[in-house]
Tab-separated table of C-alpha atoms and ligand atoms in Angstrom:
chain	number	residue	atom	x	y	z
O	261	MET	CA	-14.384	-11.057	4.670
O	262	LEU	CA	-17.692	-12.362	5.601
O	263	LEU	CA	-18.016	-10.123	8.463
O	264	ILE	CA	-17.929	-7.152	6.365
O	265	TYR	CA	-20.587	-8.963	4.158
O	266	SER	CA	-22.890	-9.425	6.604
O	267	ILE	CA	-22.481	-5.567	8.218
O	268	ILE	CA	-23.291	-4.036	4.999
O	269	ILE	CA	-26.428	-6.267	4.244
O	270	ILE	CA	-27.450	-5.637	7.641
O	271	LEU	CA	-26.997	-1.972	7.885
O	272	THR	CA	-28.692	-1.439	4.344
O	273	PHE	CA	-32.145	-3.615	5.628
O	274	ALA	CA	-31.967	-1.604	9.047
O	275	LEU	CA	-31.993	1.582	6.983
O	276	PHE	CA	-34.435	0.082	4.593
O	277	CYS	CA	-36.817	-0.469	7.491
O	278	ILE	CA	-36.141	2.411	8.819
O	279	ILE	CA	-37.225	4.401	6.003
O	280	VAL	CA	-40.159	2.491	5.170
O	281	LEU	CA	-41.677	2.691	9.181
O	282	ASP	CA	-40.532	6.794	9.212
O	283	THR	CA	-42.609	7.251	5.561
O	284	TYR	CA	-46.268	4.740	6.959
O	285	GLN	CA	-45.816	6.701	10.047
O	286	ASP	CA	-45.754	10.222	8.221
O	287	ILE	CA	-48.830	9.281	6.145
O	288	ARG	CA	-50.788	8.111	9.017
O	289	ILE	CA	-50.259	11.349	10.723
O	290	ARG	CA	-51.341	13.477	7.445
O	291	ASN	CA	-54.285	10.749	6.808
O	292	GLU	CA	-55.403	11.731	10.168
O	293	GLU	CA	-54.608	15.522	10.122
O	294	ILE	CA	-56.797	15.597	6.797
O	295	ARG	CA	-59.773	13.799	8.465
O	296	LEU	CA	-59.124	16.063	11.654
O	297	PHE	CA	-59.125	19.186	9.578
O	298	GLN	CA	-62.487	18.586	7.307
O	299	THR	CA	-64.335	18.010	10.709
O	300	ALA	CA	-63.086	21.282	12.294
O	301	ASN	CA	-63.665	22.887	9.546
O	302	ILE	CA	-67.277	21.529	9.141
O	303	VAL	CA	-67.905	22.412	13.021
O	304	ALA	CA	-66.753	25.681	12.579
O	305	ASP	CA	-69.124	26.134	9.569
O	306	THR	CA	-72.008	24.498	11.345
O	307	TYR	CA	-71.389	26.416	14.586
O	308	ASN	CA	-71.209	30.097	12.232
O	309	ARG	CA	-74.830	29.160	10.658
O	310	ASN	CA	-76.426	28.571	13.690
O	311	LYS	CA	-74.592	30.443	16.277
O	312	GLU	CA	-77.719	31.011	18.168
O	313	ASP	CA	-78.842	27.703	18.914
O	314	ILE	CA	-76.641	26.230	21.422
O	315	VAL	CA	-78.164	22.797	21.706
O	316	LEU	CA	-78.287	22.104	18.348
O	317	ILE	CA	-74.377	22.891	18.418
O	318	ASN	CA	-73.909	21.033	21.222
O	319	THR	CA	-75.712	17.594	19.664
O	320	MET	CA	-73.673	18.255	16.445
O	321	VAL	CA	-70.293	18.357	18.095
O	322	LYS	CA	-70.808	15.581	20.410
O	323	SER	CA	-72.322	13.385	17.232
O	324	TYR	CA	-68.984	14.802	15.035
O	325	GLY	CA	-66.677	13.547	18.174
O	326	LYS	CA	-68.004	10.105	18.369
O	327	GLN	CA	-68.152	9.919	14.592
O	328	SER	CA	-64.155	10.830	14.150
O	329	ASN	CA	-63.449	9.442	17.893
O	330	SER	CA	-61.548	12.418	18.563
O	331	ARG	CA	-62.559	15.386	21.339
O	332	ILE	CA	-64.105	18.805	20.136
O	333	LEU	CA	-64.166	22.071	21.619
O	334	VAL	CA	-65.224	24.999	20.681
O	335	LEU	CA	-63.951	28.400	21.950
O	336	ASP	CA	-64.969	31.769	21.672
O	337	PHE	CA	-62.529	34.831	21.038
O	338	GLU	CA	-61.912	35.425	24.761
O	339	LYS	CA	-60.692	31.803	24.484
O	340	GLU	CA	-63.656	30.371	27.001
O	341	VAL	CA	-64.817	27.150	25.995
O	342	ILE	CA	-68.377	27.058	24.766
O	343	VAL	CA	-69.027	23.194	23.600
O	344	ASP	CA	-66.996	20.791	24.644
O	345	SER	CA	-67.915	17.059	23.245
O	346	PHE	CA	-66.830	15.553	26.461
O	347	ASN	CA	-68.679	18.496	28.608
O	348	ILE	CA	-65.855	18.665	30.887
O	349	TYR	CA	-64.406	22.216	29.873
O	350	VAL	CA	-67.306	24.249	29.259
O	351	GLY	CA	-66.945	27.654	30.787
O	352	ASP	CA	-63.327	27.415	31.455
O	353	THR	CA	-60.280	29.211	29.468
O	354	LEU	CA	-58.676	27.535	27.668
O	355	ASP	CA	-54.843	28.342	26.207
O	356	ASN	CA	-52.200	26.587	23.809
O	357	LYS	CA	-50.252	27.311	20.712
O	358	GLU	CA	-53.071	25.702	18.592
O	359	ILE	CA	-55.902	28.179	20.020
O	360	ARG	CA	-53.355	31.170	19.469
O	361	SER	CA	-52.917	30.469	16.312
O	362	SER	CA	-56.513	29.696	14.986
O	363	LEU	CA	-57.451	33.140	16.739
O	364	GLN	CA	-54.947	34.982	14.533
O	365	GLY	CA	-56.908	33.108	11.357
O	366	ASN	CA	-54.405	30.197	10.885
O	367	THR	CA	-54.806	26.523	11.200
O	368	MET	CA	-52.404	24.766	13.356
O	369	SER	CA	-51.590	21.226	14.168
O	370	GLY	CA	-48.942	19.133	16.334
O	371	VAL	CA	-48.642	15.810	17.761
O	372	TYR	CA	-48.004	15.663	21.654
O	373	THR	CA	-46.997	13.228	24.164
O	374	LEU	CA	-49.628	13.162	26.901
O	375	GLU	CA	-49.418	10.197	29.556
O	376	GLY	CA	-47.323	8.329	27.463
O	377	LYS	CA	-49.670	8.314	24.233
O	378	ASN	CA	-49.428	10.222	21.351
O	379	VAL	CA	-52.174	12.741	20.687
O	380	LEU	CA	-52.889	14.946	17.689
O	381	GLN	CA	-53.699	18.167	18.232
O	382	LEU	CA	-55.210	20.828	15.845
O	383	SER	CA	-57.240	24.002	15.567
O	384	VAL	CA	-59.203	25.693	12.911
O	385	PRO	CA	-60.354	29.665	13.053
O	386	ILE	CA	-64.502	30.055	13.101
O	387	ILE	CA	-64.749	32.741	10.661
O	388	SER	CA	-67.738	34.761	10.202
O	389	SER	CA	-68.340	37.183	7.021
O	390	THR	CA	-70.624	40.282	7.137
O	391	GLY	CA	-70.275	41.604	3.488
O	392	ASN	CA	-67.026	42.048	2.471
O	393	GLU	CA	-65.561	42.015	6.561
O	394	LYS	CA	-64.535	39.043	7.946
O	395	ARG	CA	-64.154	38.434	11.421
O	396	ILE	CA	-62.960	35.442	13.869
O	397	ASP	CA	-65.168	34.805	16.395
O	398	GLY	CA	-63.265	31.994	17.747
O	399	ALA	CA	-61.678	28.408	17.381
O	400	VAL	CA	-62.656	24.810	17.073
O	401	LEU	CA	-60.080	22.603	18.765
O	402	ILE	CA	-60.016	18.973	17.893
O	403	SER	CA	-57.764	16.292	19.451
O	404	SER	CA	-57.221	12.705	18.997
O	405	LEU	CA	-55.615	9.819	19.979
O	406	LEU	CA	-52.860	8.449	17.541
O	407	ASP	CA	-53.355	5.081	18.930
O	408	GLU	CA	-54.572	3.006	15.941
O	409	ALA	CA	-52.113	4.791	13.731
O	410	PHE	CA	-48.625	3.857	15.971
O	411	SER	CA	-50.531	0.357	16.471
O	412	ASP	CA	-50.440	-0.156	12.990
O	413	VAL	CA	-46.834	1.186	12.914
O	414	ARG	CA	-45.839	-1.476	15.571
O	415	ASN	CA	-47.728	-3.671	13.518
O	416	LEU	CA	-45.544	-3.351	10.282
O	417	GLN	CA	-42.268	-2.819	12.498
O	418	ASN	CA	-43.161	-6.444	13.621
O	419	THR	CA	-43.679	-7.574	10.071
O	420	LEU	CA	-40.686	-5.758	8.766
O	421	LEU	CA	-38.648	-7.544	11.642
O	422	LYS	CA	-39.989	-11.035	10.850
O	423	VAL	CA	-39.299	-10.446	6.787
O	424	SER	CA	-36.122	-9.133	7.738
O	425	ILE	CA	-34.603	-11.826	10.124
O	426	LEU	CA	-35.936	-14.276	7.103
O	427	SER	CA	-34.226	-12.453	4.105
O	428	LEU	CA	-30.743	-11.820	6.153
O	429	THR	CA	-30.894	-15.209	6.667
O	430	ILE	CA	-31.397	-16.495	3.441
O	431	ALA	CA	-28.745	-13.549	2.222
O	432	LEU	CA	-26.338	-14.770	4.747
O	433	PHE	CA	-26.412	-18.174	3.326
O	434	PHE	CA	-25.861	-17.188	-0.223
O	435	THR	CA	-22.982	-14.800	0.693
O	436	LEU	CA	-21.838	-17.690	2.404
O	437	VAL	CA	-21.821	-20.198	-0.404
O	438	ALA	CA	-20.602	-17.353	-3.045
O	439	ALA	CA	-17.813	-16.152	-0.469
O	440	ASN	CA	-16.513	-19.529	-0.272
O	441	SER	CA	-16.664	-20.333	-3.956
O	442	LEU	CA	-14.917	-16.669	-4.394
O	443	THR	CA	-11.825	-17.654	-1.877
O	444	LYS	CA	-11.648	-21.103	-3.063
O	445	PRO	CA	-9.521	-20.781	-5.556
O	446	ILE	CA	-7.177	-18.298	-3.601
O	447	ARG	CA	-6.984	-20.450	-0.911
O	448	SER	CA	-6.023	-23.420	-3.704
O	449	LEU	CA	-3.748	-21.182	-4.850
O	450	ASN	CA	-2.068	-20.182	-1.087
O	451	HIS	CA	-1.496	-24.081	-0.791
O	452	ALA	CA	0.352	-24.385	-3.845
O	453	VAL	CA	2.285	-21.470	-3.173
O	454	LYS	CA	3.335	-23.172	0.113
O	455	GLN	CA	4.073	-26.418	-2.100
O	456	LEU	CA	6.483	-24.778	-4.189
O	457	SER	CA	8.529	-23.231	-1.291
O	458	LEU	CA	8.391	-26.796	0.557
O	459	GLY	CA	10.602	-27.472	-2.669
O	460	HIS	CA	7.470	-29.762	-4.621
O	461	LEU	CA	8.331	-27.804	-7.985
O	462	GLY	CA	5.784	-28.597	-10.965
O	463	TYR	CA	2.988	-28.419	-8.234
O	464	ARG	CA	0.024	-27.632	-10.276
O	465	VAL	CA	-3.669	-25.836	-9.439
O	466	ARG	CA	-6.806	-27.074	-10.957
O	467	LYS	CA	-8.302	-24.428	-13.247
O	468	GLN	CA	-11.410	-22.979	-11.487
O	469	GLY	CA	-13.092	-20.225	-13.088
O	470	SER	CA	-12.289	-18.231	-16.423
O	471	GLY	CA	-11.631	-14.963	-15.047
O	472	GLU	CA	-8.782	-12.705	-13.406
O	473	ILE	CA	-8.395	-15.745	-11.046
O	474	GLY	CA	-8.112	-18.241	-13.702
O	475	MET	CA	-5.699	-16.273	-15.500
O	476	LEU	CA	-3.806	-16.050	-12.355
O	477	ILE	CA	-3.769	-19.814	-11.987
O	478	ASP	CA	-2.467	-20.586	-15.466
O	479	SER	CA	0.629	-17.987	-14.330
O	480	PHE	CA	1.236	-20.012	-11.539
O	481	ASN	CA	0.971	-23.517	-13.203
O	482	GLU	CA	3.381	-21.584	-15.920
O	483	MET	CA	5.196	-20.620	-13.332
O	484	SER	CA	5.407	-23.640	-11.307
O	485	GLY	CA	6.311	-25.780	-14.935
O	486	LYS	CA	9.137	-23.512	-15.160
O	487	LEU	CA	10.754	-23.461	-12.033
O	488	ARG	CA	10.691	-27.298	-12.371
O	489	GLN	CA	12.302	-27.496	-15.478
O	490	ILE	CA	15.078	-25.167	-14.444
O	491	GLU	CA	15.372	-27.137	-11.359
O	492	SER	CA	15.670	-30.681	-13.517
O	493	ASN	CA	18.270	-28.375	-16.230
O	494	ARG	CA	20.500	-27.563	-13.140
O	495	LYS	CA	20.603	-30.874	-11.806
O	496	SER	CA	21.522	-32.630	-15.193
O	497	PHE	CA	23.835	-29.713	-15.837
O	498	ILE	CA	25.610	-30.706	-12.673
O	499	ASN	CA	25.419	-34.078	-13.209
O	500	SER	CA	27.106	-34.090	-16.787
O	501	ILE	CA	29.566	-31.443	-15.169
O	502	SER	CA	30.411	-33.939	-12.640
O	503	HIS	CA	30.938	-36.558	-14.922
O	504	GLU	CA	33.089	-34.776	-16.997
O	505	LEU	CA	35.570	-33.298	-13.891
O	506	LYS	CA	35.547	-36.837	-12.777
O	507	THR	CA	36.925	-38.633	-16.095
O	508	PRO	CA	40.005	-36.713	-16.637
O	509	LEU	CA	40.577	-36.776	-12.432
O	510	THR	CA	40.399	-40.756	-12.669
O	511	ALA	CA	42.690	-40.658	-15.926
O	512	ILE	CA	45.188	-38.528	-13.722
O	513	ARG	CA	44.988	-40.787	-10.713
O	514	ALA	CA	45.690	-43.964	-13.033
O	515	LEU	CA	48.519	-42.375	-14.060
O	516	ILE	CA	50.261	-41.475	-11.095
O	517	ASP	CA	49.228	-45.214	-9.290
O	518	SER	CA	51.314	-46.545	-12.143
O	519	LEU	CA	54.429	-44.008	-11.804
O	520	THR	CA	54.587	-44.567	-8.311
O	521	ILE	CA	54.521	-48.727	-8.746
O	522	GLY	CA	58.087	-50.135	-9.347
O	523	GLU	CA	60.648	-48.209	-11.055
O	524	SER	CA	59.947	-46.356	-14.678
O	525	SER	CA	62.283	-44.826	-16.844
O	526	ILE	CA	62.754	-41.254	-17.019
O	527	GLN	CA	61.147	-41.518	-20.775
O	528	THR	CA	58.147	-43.238	-19.373
O	529	TYR	CA	58.142	-40.703	-17.077
O	530	LYS	CA	58.013	-37.984	-19.364
O	531	GLU	CA	54.898	-39.417	-21.405
O	532	TYR	CA	52.666	-40.113	-18.549
O	533	LEU	CA	53.346	-36.222	-17.412
O	534	GLU	CA	52.584	-35.097	-20.864
O	535	ASP	CA	49.559	-37.315	-20.632
O	536	ILE	CA	48.638	-35.491	-17.345
O	537	LYS	CA	49.205	-32.232	-18.516
O	538	GLN	CA	46.913	-33.007	-21.483
O	539	GLU	CA	44.245	-34.066	-18.911
O	540	THR	CA	44.877	-30.602	-16.498
O	541	ILE	CA	44.384	-28.540	-19.837
O	542	ARG	CA	40.889	-30.129	-20.675
O	543	MET	CA	39.919	-29.857	-17.099
O	544	GLY	CA	40.938	-26.190	-17.210
O	545	GLN	CA	39.155	-25.481	-20.274
O	546	LEU	CA	36.150	-27.048	-18.317
O	547	VAL	CA	36.531	-24.800	-15.562
O	548	ASP	CA	36.955	-21.749	-18.102
O	549	TYR	CA	33.678	-22.814	-19.665
O	550	LEU	CA	31.929	-22.950	-16.618
O	551	LEU	CA	33.163	-19.419	-15.444
O	552	ASN	CA	32.166	-18.311	-18.343
O	553	SER	CA	28.462	-19.061	-18.614
O	554	ILE	CA	28.439	-17.787	-14.900
O	555	LYS	CA	29.116	-14.590	-16.138
O	556	LEU	CA	26.602	-14.509	-18.654
O	557	GLU	CA	24.608	-11.823	-16.917
O	558	ASP	CA	27.170	-9.563	-16.487
O	559	ILE	CA	28.659	-9.811	-20.133
O	560	SER	CA	29.341	-5.964	-21.507
O	561	LEU	CA	29.573	-4.916	-24.589
O	562	ASP	CA	32.257	-3.533	-26.968
O	563	ILE	CA	30.186	-1.825	-29.635
O	564	THR	CA	31.959	-0.798	-32.724
O	565	VAL	CA	30.336	-0.818	-36.353
O	566	GLU	CA	30.672	-4.154	-38.246
O	567	ASP	CA	30.164	-5.457	-41.353
O	568	LEU	CA	27.498	-8.564	-40.661
O	569	GLU	CA	28.966	-10.396	-43.601
O	570	ASP	CA	32.651	-9.868	-42.368
O	571	ILE	CA	31.567	-11.354	-39.040
O	572	MET	CA	30.192	-14.389	-40.595
O	573	GLU	CA	32.981	-14.970	-42.934
O	574	ASP	CA	35.283	-14.893	-40.108
O	575	ALA	CA	32.904	-17.573	-37.890
O	576	VAL	CA	32.545	-19.715	-41.443
O	577	LYS	CA	36.602	-20.004	-41.801
O	578	LEU	CA	36.850	-21.196	-38.306
O	579	ILE	CA	33.823	-23.952	-38.440
O	580	ARG	CA	34.995	-24.984	-41.958
O	581	PRO	CA	37.607	-27.322	-40.596
O	582	TYR	CA	35.443	-29.220	-38.178
O	583	ALA	CA	32.739	-29.238	-40.623
O	584	GLU	CA	34.762	-30.825	-43.352
O	585	LYS	CA	35.656	-33.225	-40.767
O	586	ASN	CA	32.187	-34.405	-40.113
O	587	ASN	CA	31.411	-34.235	-43.668
O	588	VAL	CA	29.005	-31.287	-43.468
O	589	SER	CA	29.111	-28.682	-46.277
O	590	ILE	CA	29.033	-24.999	-45.346
O	591	LEU	CA	26.540	-22.983	-48.046
O	592	PHE	CA	27.723	-19.227	-47.809
O	593	ARG	CA	28.306	-16.758	-50.113
O	594	LYS	CA	29.542	-13.029	-49.314
O	595	THR	CA	27.305	-10.957	-51.422
O	596	GLU	CA	26.534	-6.886	-50.072
O	597	SER	CA	28.100	-5.677	-46.807
O	598	LEU	CA	25.512	-5.126	-44.470
O	599	ILE	CA	27.027	-2.454	-41.723
O	600	ILE	CA	25.890	-2.588	-37.971
O	601	LYS	CA	26.668	-1.568	-34.505
O	602	CYS	CA	27.298	-4.409	-32.405
O	603	ASP	CA	30.159	-6.338	-30.241
O	604	ARG	CA	31.879	-7.959	-33.050
O	605	ASN	CA	33.510	-10.961	-30.993
O	606	LYS	CA	30.286	-12.037	-29.112
O	607	ILE	CA	28.446	-11.949	-32.096
O	608	LYS	CA	31.084	-13.946	-33.605
O	609	GLU	CA	31.182	-16.612	-30.939
O	610	ALA	CA	27.030	-16.749	-30.866
O	611	ILE	CA	27.251	-17.272	-34.788
O	612	LEU	CA	30.068	-20.073	-33.954
O	613	ASN	CA	27.478	-21.663	-30.983
O	614	ILE	CA	25.531	-22.021	-33.726
O	615	LEU	CA	27.406	-23.417	-36.710
O	616	ASP	CA	29.093	-25.967	-33.747
O	617	ASN	CA	25.355	-27.119	-32.600
O	618	ALA	CA	24.724	-27.413	-36.269
O	619	VAL	CA	27.390	-29.877	-37.115
O	620	LYS	CA	27.138	-31.388	-33.868
O	621	TYR	CA	23.742	-32.541	-34.417
O	622	ARG	CA	23.799	-33.644	-37.960
O	623	ASP	CA	22.084	-36.662	-38.954
O	624	PRO	CA	24.520	-39.349	-39.726
O	625	GLY	CA	21.415	-41.024	-41.161
O	626	LYS	CA	21.344	-38.572	-43.956
O	627	LYS	CA	23.018	-38.823	-47.526
O	628	GLU	CA	24.640	-35.434	-46.987
O	629	ASN	CA	24.752	-32.900	-44.534
O	630	PHE	CA	24.635	-29.520	-44.853
O	631	ILE	CA	24.519	-25.691	-43.247
O	632	SER	CA	23.160	-22.844	-45.578
O	633	ILE	CA	23.681	-19.256	-44.222
O	634	SER	CA	21.764	-16.506	-45.584
O	635	ILE	CA	21.147	-12.541	-44.904
O	636	LYS	CA	17.975	-11.156	-46.014
O	637	ARG	CA	17.166	-7.169	-45.379
O	638	ASP	CA	14.445	-4.837	-45.377
O	639	LYS	CA	13.828	-1.440	-44.680
O	640	SER	CA	13.571	-2.116	-40.850
O	641	GLU	CA	15.390	-5.792	-40.122
O	642	ALA	CA	17.907	-7.781	-41.259
O	643	ARG	CA	17.496	-11.418	-41.218
O	644	LEU	CA	20.533	-13.683	-40.408
O	645	ILE	CA	19.475	-17.385	-40.918
O	646	ILE	CA	21.555	-20.314	-40.351
O	647	GLU	CA	19.697	-23.519	-41.359
O	648	ASP	CA	20.896	-26.933	-41.176
O	649	ASN	CA	19.162	-30.568	-42.087
O	650	GLY	CA	20.398	-32.218	-39.020
O	651	ILE	CA	18.446	-34.439	-36.463
O	652	GLY	CA	15.881	-31.878	-35.389
O	653	ILE	CA	14.369	-30.753	-32.193
O	654	LYS	CA	11.394	-31.819	-31.002
O	655	LYS	CA	7.994	-29.281	-30.558
O	656	ASP	CA	8.109	-30.078	-26.917
O	657	ASP	CA	11.974	-29.074	-26.190
O	658	LEU	CA	11.967	-25.969	-28.615
O	659	SER	CA	10.917	-23.530	-25.407
O	660	ASN	CA	14.008	-24.911	-23.560
O	661	ILE	CA	16.665	-25.167	-25.570
O	662	PHE	CA	17.662	-21.624	-25.219
O	663	ASN	CA	17.505	-22.237	-20.910
O	664	ARG	CA	20.922	-23.139	-19.255
O	665	GLY	CA	21.930	-26.551	-18.697
O	666	PHE	CA	19.222	-27.876	-20.997
O	667	ARG	CA	19.723	-30.691	-23.572
O	668	VAL	CA	17.744	-32.748	-25.163
O	669	LEU	CA	19.978	-35.361	-25.197
O	670	ASP	CA	19.341	-35.668	-21.420
O	671	SER	CA	15.963	-35.543	-21.556
O	672	GLY	CA	15.480	-39.380	-22.371
O	673	ILE	CA	15.991	-39.250	-26.240
O	674	ARG	CA	19.089	-40.729	-27.681
O	675	GLN	CA	20.760	-41.177	-24.238
O	676	THR	CA	23.141	-43.409	-26.080
O	677	SER	CA	24.470	-41.201	-28.114
O	678	LYS	CA	28.010	-39.552	-27.706
O	679	ILE	CA	27.469	-36.465	-28.705
O	680	GLU	CA	29.424	-33.822	-25.730
O	681	GLY	CA	28.001	-30.893	-24.654
O	682	TYR	CA	26.605	-29.121	-21.607
O	683	GLY	CA	23.364	-26.978	-22.874
O	684	ILE	CA	25.124	-23.943	-22.044
O	685	GLY	CA	25.992	-22.767	-25.768
O	686	LEU	CA	22.299	-21.780	-26.984
O	687	SER	CA	21.592	-19.815	-23.214
O	688	ILE	CA	25.141	-17.914	-24.316
O	689	VAL	CA	24.104	-17.036	-27.698
O	690	LYS	CA	20.807	-15.408	-26.190
O	691	SER	CA	22.450	-13.468	-23.844
O	692	ILE	CA	24.556	-11.848	-26.051
O	693	ILE	CA	21.458	-11.477	-28.425
O	694	ASP	CA	19.015	-10.331	-25.827
O	695	LYS	CA	21.821	-7.445	-25.097
O	696	HIS	CA	22.276	-6.227	-28.345
O	697	ASN	CA	18.482	-5.697	-28.332
O	698	TRP	CA	17.969	-8.363	-30.964
O	699	GLU	CA	15.923	-11.204	-31.267
O	700	ILE	CA	16.475	-14.750	-32.039
O	701	ILE	CA	14.295	-17.199	-33.250
O	702	VAL	CA	14.347	-21.163	-33.631
O	703	GLU	CA	11.821	-23.403	-36.072
O	704	SER	CA	12.837	-27.062	-36.703
O	705	ILE	CA	11.383	-29.905	-37.656
O	706	TYR	CA	12.041	-33.231	-35.570
O	707	GLY	CA	13.922	-35.344	-38.009
O	708	GLU	CA	14.014	-33.166	-40.892
O	709	GLY	CA	16.453	-30.144	-39.662
O	710	SER	CA	16.566	-26.605	-37.882
O	711	ARG	CA	16.594	-22.751	-38.743
O	712	PHE	CA	18.241	-20.269	-36.259
O	713	ILE	CA	16.736	-17.052	-37.483
O	714	ILE	CA	18.694	-13.578	-35.644
O	715	ARG	CA	16.225	-10.543	-36.309
O	716	VAL	CA	18.501	-7.308	-36.389
O	717	PRO	CA	16.445	-4.270	-36.339
O	718	LEU	CA	17.938	-1.571	-38.705
O	719	ARG	CA	17.626	1.873	-37.202
P	115	ADP	P1	24.484	-28.712	-25.809
P	115	ADP	O1	26.240	-28.238	-25.013
P	115	ADP	O2	23.778	-29.868	-25.716
P	115	ADP	O3	25.484	-28.321	-27.298
P	115	ADP	P2	23.192	-25.934	-26.142
P	115	ADP	O4	22.805	-25.201	-25.336
P	115	ADP	O5	24.116	-25.679	-27.616
P	115	ADP	O6	23.424	-27.088	-25.398
P	115	ADP	O7	21.720	-26.660	-27.153
P	115	ADP	C1	20.870	-27.018	-26.113
P	115	ADP	C2	20.253	-28.146	-26.528
P	115	ADP	O8	19.421	-27.666	-28.067
P	115	ADP	C3	21.416	-29.290	-27.442
P	115	ADP	O9	21.225	-30.170	-26.421
P	115	ADP	C4	20.264	-29.598	-28.565
P	115	ADP	O10	19.506	-30.814	-27.993
P	115	ADP	C5	19.655	-28.858	-29.089
P	115	ADP	N1	19.977	-28.516	-30.668
P	115	ADP	C6	20.762	-27.208	-30.321
P	115	ADP	N2	20.947	-26.742	-31.665
P	115	ADP	C7	20.415	-28.025	-32.329
P	115	ADP	C8	20.805	-28.165	-33.683
P	115	ADP	N3	21.344	-27.194	-34.851
P	115	ADP	N4	19.758	-29.064	-34.461
P	115	ADP	C9	19.235	-30.138	-33.536
P	115	ADP	N5	19.418	-29.601	-32.224
P	115	ADP	C10	19.866	-28.963	-31.710
């Protein structure tokens, strides 16, 4: 990651420097060109006006050559050198691109490398006019070393290099700091995932930042907490099941032991065997219950058109004797029918579970215990409300009660209570409701009572 950042920064810097240097060099050459073209034009003009006075022209060319730090040559139409500010080529015939072009009436320039030196060479035509007629008499050729311009470019290059190295070091330092602070939460998350995979369920990551990473950390912490909750539910579930299985097994062993010691009458055998049978029936029921809960995910529905009020009535009929035995009154009055599509037996099972809990978790401290059942409906949905004035559920436990194996009684509260259960009932209810694409909500105030609402969409 850091390597990629560094390469991007270095490439950007390099590109920037190349563009700056190139532009600067171009500007310098162009300025030099303009300056020399001006000189060449002045020389051509002066030559035109003083053609006869070769001494004057010589002096003038030498003076301009010195001033402009260049070599100036004046050539006639036959390309013969008439004046050379260095006095070397006078009388020689010269030929090059620039001269040829100027003798055709054009100006031309070019940059060349001669013996390792950069030279700017340009020429302008010498044009004389008589009346309307124009004639090309020759050309002025100027060449100048570009030493100064190139040494300035080199200086700029060195300065840029120094600035670049300094800026790069600073940029890399800040990139390093930024990359480190960006990847830090990811590293913490990675560490946390490893901790989870090692079995440290519930491991939390300290929140860093509020953006996407912050949200990811929140989700991770939530998942980790849920995993710990599920694990603790599983443990307490296995714990209570083992306990429930151990009790009848111990009873059976004790009965068999007492039968094997001494002589017992056939009547005693029959009585003991009946007790053993009862214990095995209890164990059988428990195993059935367990199998049922394991099959939860695979339940399939047998959907038929039903009257919800009818189903409610059936469930109330079944639970009433148990409720009356425990002094819990059930308030339910059948009104108009509510026709829906559902699996009658599964919905009845779900309602029975809720009613069974409402009786089981009654509050013995209250004068009267009741369960109130009502059905409310509007255009889009029907709501089946089962309300009790039992012990209620603490706010913190509310989100867990539909989890398999969760029991409030196991989480330290009222440990001494002898209320039986495995924490499966409500998870069965939730599965059945979910399978129907309905919704179940629970509201409860600890010490006051609970309200279970089943929302049935009416389409
Ligand atoms: P259990 O077999 O323990 O009753 P459930 O899954 O039916 O298991 O319920 C889970 C937990 O939710 C129970 O242990 C109980 O603490 C709480 N609970 C369920 N219904 C009620 C209710 N009507 N009033 C108070 N607590 C309830």
